[in-house]
Every structure is written in structure tokens, then in C-alpha cells.
């Protein structure tokens, strides 16, 4: 960042699990360097943020999407993996206990779609609205979740391949902007996010 007298409003949306990256620090730096820019933050699920962007309610969103999706800027590609408490075990003859975000959710779609593609039964043991609920449920050992590999907290683990769960594939972390938004604040924040390793 370089300091500036930039003014105006920037309506920024972020998928909640992406807040586990260095994003909070980037936003703090942005607010300090551009105190005359009113930063409005919305945290939600990627499909909801994208709809709000398309409706003109947001200027820039940081979301997860299928690889090679929209015309947004790719920040990085990550692998979606099955995550559970380190003590988790799965009965191969029982439905897979899933912890999922409420629909619409890309990780929910990946989890259910991959299990159904191999004919594996599943049941939802916990429906959450946000990442803290997801992590609390996984830590409680009531199921497993589809989660970006680079964002797995240290007290949780990728589920063993021995459980026979299907691969979930990759996911893109992308910035998508509203072409009608004021360019200077959008480009300032987008450049800062692109410049820092978000791990």
C-alpha cells in the first residue's frame, strides 16, 4: 500500500472461510492508509456474495468458485479436502456424517456431489451458517467437512485416504469486481490482496 487521500466508499464482500487467511491484516492496513475511504465489509457464502455483486450491491468480492469459472482475478488455486478431528473414524457401512454450510454453498455442493458420484450414502449431522460453526462442529467430532486444504487449522486434520472418500477437486480463490464501481478503491484493495500470500 502507498498512502493516499483517496475518498469514497468500497463495498467489499468476502467468503467467511477466506477470513482465516491474512485478509484481516490486509483490510486493517487498507483502512489505516485510506482513512477517507469508507470500507463496508460483508461476510457470507460465495454464491450469495456473487449475486449481490451482480445486483450492484457490492463493489468487490473475494470468493471461492469452480476452477476456471468467472472472469475474476485468480488469487490462487487450492485443493478441497475432507477434514475432521484427529480422532475421527468412519464406519464404511454407515452414511458419511457431514457438516455443511447452508445452501447455497460451494463446499456443500462439492461434498454431496462427490459422495453421490460414487454411490456413498451420507447424512447431514450439522448445518452451519459460518466458518466458526463449521470448525466447532468438526472439533466436536460430530462429522467431517469439505474444506480448503491450506486453511485447515492446526488442531484438525485431513481425513485419512483409508476411509475411501472420493476426491473433492480444486477450488479457485478469486476476486471479482463490479465494473460500475469506482475503480481507484477497487484496484487498491484488489492489488493488495493479489500481492500478499494468503495462507
C-alpha positions as a printed NumPy array, in Angstrom:
array([[  0.   ,   0.   ,   0.   ],
       [  1.016,   3.596,  -0.501],
       [ -0.84 ,   6.254,   1.443],
       [ -3.38 ,   8.311,  -0.429],
       [ -6.102,  10.877,   0.   ],
       [ -8.416,   8.513,  -1.88 ],
       [-12.023,   9.092,  -0.872],
       [-15.291,   7.313,  -1.401],
       [-16.884,   4.045,  -0.463],
       [-15.792,   0.477,  -1.09 ],
       [-18.358,  -2.259,  -0.504],
       [-16.262,  -5.412,  -0.124],
       [-17.564,  -8.945,   0.353],
       [-15.58 , -11.987,   1.475],
       [-16.415, -15.658,   1.825],
       [-16.182, -16.251,   5.558],
       [-13.59 , -19.048,   5.487],
       [-11.253, -16.815,   3.476],
       [-11.083, -14.581,   6.551],
       [ -8.851, -17.338,   8.01 ],
       [ -6.112, -16.051,   5.682],
       [ -4.137, -12.812,   6.031],
       [ -7.198, -10.917,   4.814],
       [ -7.998,  -9.241,   8.184],
       [ -4.497,  -7.74 ,   8.277],
       [ -4.807,  -6.517,   4.687],
       [ -8.145,  -4.847,   5.499],
       [ -6.677,  -3.242,   8.63 ],
       [ -3.756,  -1.824,   6.596],
       [ -6.171,  -0.591,   3.924],
       [ -8.27 ,   1.291,   6.498],
       [ -5.171,   2.889,   8.055],
       [ -3.718,   4.014,   4.718],
       [ -7.03 ,   5.176,   3.249],
       [ -8.911,   6.612,   6.246],
       [-11.113,   8.741,   3.99 ],
       [-12.408,   5.656,   2.155],
       [-15.44 ,   4.12 ,   3.814],
       [-14.819,   0.351,   3.747],
       [-18.014,  -1.65 ,   4.192],
       [-17.427,  -5.378,   4.774],
       [-19.964,  -8.134,   4.077],
       [-19.121, -11.714,   5.05 ],
       [-21.244, -14.52 ,   3.586],
       [-21.175, -17.558,   1.301],
       [-19.619, -17.164,  -2.161],
       [-22.822, -17.67 ,  -4.239],
       [-24.69 , -15.085,  -2.134],
       [-21.865, -12.557,  -2.478],
       [-21.726, -13.08 ,  -6.231],
       [-25.473, -12.415,  -6.562],
       [-25.123,  -9.229,  -4.51 ],
       [-22.212,  -8.107,  -6.712],
       [-24.244,  -8.745,  -9.875],
       [-27.149,  -6.779,  -8.357],
       [-24.829,  -3.788,  -7.82 ],
       [-24.869,  -4.059,  -4.021],
       [-21.126,  -4.814,  -3.714],
       [-18.065,  -3.41 ,  -5.485],
       [-15.539,  -6.229,  -4.991],
       [-15.878,  -9.784,  -3.701],
       [-13.315, -12.376,  -2.625],
       [-14.934, -15.745,  -3.216],
       [-14.412, -19.427,  -3.875],
       [-15.552, -20.821,  -7.221],
       [-15.083, -23.765,  -9.544],
       [-11.687, -23.724, -11.293],
       [-11.711, -21.591, -14.414],
       [-15.068, -20.05 , -13.511],
       [-15.883, -16.372, -13.964],
       [-13.787, -13.58 , -15.401],
       [-12.473, -12.661, -11.956],
       [ -8.814, -12.48 , -10.984],
       [ -7.383, -15.734,  -9.68 ],
       [ -5.683, -15.15 ,  -6.327],
       [ -4.776, -18.81 ,  -6.048],
       [ -5.995, -22.362,  -6.547],
       [ -6.396, -24.706,  -3.602],
       [ -7.48 , -28.294,  -3.111],
       [-10.722, -29.119,  -1.345],
       [-10.214, -31.958,   1.136],
       [-12.14 , -33.859,   3.785],
       [-11.401, -32.503,   7.255],
       [-12.145, -33.991,  10.653],
       [-10.961, -34.089,  14.228],
       [ -7.747, -36.089,  14.569],
       [ -9.668, -38.832,  16.392],
       [-12.401, -39.189,  13.748],
       [-13.324, -42.65 ,  12.485],
       [-15.83 , -43.561,   9.784],
       [-17.857, -46.748,   9.537],
       [-17.638, -47.844,   5.876],
       [-21.16 , -49.287,   6.054],
       [-22.786, -46.224,   7.616],
       [-23.747, -42.931,   5.941],
       [-20.942, -40.355,   5.99 ],
       [-21.72 , -37.759,   8.71 ],
       [-21.457, -34.359,   7.029],
       [-21.04 , -30.904,   8.482],
       [-22.094, -28.462,   5.772],
       [-22.855, -24.812,   5.195],
       [-26.45 , -23.924,   4.454],
       [-27.216, -23.798,   0.729],
       [-26.088, -22.211,  -1.476],
       [-22.513, -23.243,  -0.707],
       [-19.711, -24.424,  -2.959],
       [-18.189, -26.737,  -0.312],
       [-21.625, -28.271,   0.364],
       [-22.052, -28.911,  -3.375],
       [-18.578, -30.468,  -3.623],
       [-19.147, -32.736,  -0.6  ],
       [-22.573, -34.067,  -1.526],
       [-21.849, -34.288,  -5.26 ],
       [-18.635, -36.268,  -4.784],
       [-20.259, -38.764,  -2.399],
       [-23.249, -39.253,  -4.683],
       [-20.928, -39.752,  -7.676],
       [-19.561, -42.94 ,  -6.07 ],
       [-22.887, -44.067,  -4.593],
       [-21.797, -43.433,  -0.996],
       [-24.619, -42.595,   1.395],
       [-24.412, -39.526,   3.607],
       [-26.378, -37.646,   6.218],
       [-26.107, -34.082,   7.447],
       [-25.202, -34.015,  11.127],
       [-24.784, -30.231,  11.307],
       [-25.929, -27.323,   9.122],
       [-23.958, -24.112,   9.747],
       [-24.063, -20.515,   8.552],
       [-20.421, -19.606,   9.058],
       [-16.897, -20.945,   9.395],
       [-16.777, -20.761,  13.2  ],
       [-19.802, -23.029,  13.416],
       [-18.215, -25.387,  10.9  ],
       [-14.96 , -25.606,  12.841],
       [-16.734, -26.018,  16.198],
       [-18.786, -28.924,  14.842],
       [-15.712, -30.603,  13.329],
       [-13.806, -30.138,  16.607],
       [-16.727, -31.726,  18.463],
       [-16.291, -34.829,  16.295],
       [-19.87 , -34.941,  15.013],
       [-18.859, -35.289,  11.381],
       [-16.477, -34.299,   8.624],
       [-16.455, -31.327,   6.262],
       [-15.168, -30.309,   2.848],
       [-12.613, -27.56 ,   3.421],
       [ -9.778, -25.807,   1.528],
       [ -6.544, -27.658,   2.31 ],
       [ -4.488, -24.545,   3.025],
       [ -6.996, -23.273,   5.602],
       [ -7.081, -26.35 ,   7.871],
       [ -6.434, -25.234,  11.475],
       [ -3.599, -26.986,  13.31 ],
       [ -5.894, -28.906,  15.664],
       [ -7.799, -30.554,  12.786],
       [ -6.585, -32.952,  10.115],
       [ -7.201, -34.099,   6.601],
       [ -9.234, -37.312,   6.789],
       [ -7.294, -40.494,   6.064],
       [ -7.436, -41.838,   2.493],
       [ -8.116, -45.21 ,   4.139],
       [-11.731, -44.146,   4.686],
       [-12.345, -44.443,   0.945],
       [-13.828, -40.988,   0.454],
       [-13.845, -39.517,  -3.058],
       [-11.554, -36.683,  -4.111],
       [-13.206, -33.279,  -3.963],
       [-11.157, -31.48 ,  -6.613],
       [ -9.743, -27.987,  -6.709],
       [-11.291, -24.64 ,  -5.885],
       [-10.258, -21.161,  -7.002],
       [ -9.999, -18.201,  -4.643],
       [-10.938, -15.247,  -6.853],
       [-11.536, -11.524,  -6.795],
       [-14.499, -10.384,  -8.867],
       [-15.329,  -6.707,  -9.201],
       [-18.336,  -4.712, -10.247],
       [-17.383,  -2.886, -13.491],
       [-19.619,   0.039, -12.453],
       [-17.758,   0.572,  -9.147],
       [-15.271,   3.384,  -8.554],
       [-12.01 ,   1.982,  -9.923],
       [ -9.446,   3.522,  -7.561],
       [-10.57 ,   1.882,  -4.291],
       [-11.38 ,  -1.426,  -6.025],
       [ -7.949,  -1.584,  -7.642],
       [ -6.154,  -0.536,  -4.445],
       [ -7.682,  -3.351,  -2.383],
       [ -7.544,  -5.944,  -5.175],
       [ -3.835,  -5.212,  -5.753],
       [ -3.096,  -5.55 ,  -2.041],
       [ -4.824,  -8.93 ,  -1.852],
       [ -3.078, -10.173,  -5.001],
       [  0.321,  -9.04 ,  -3.687],
       [  0.237, -10.909,  -0.381],
       [  0.446, -14.67 ,   0.102],
       [ -2.971, -15.518,   1.559],
       [ -2.038, -18.505,   3.657]])
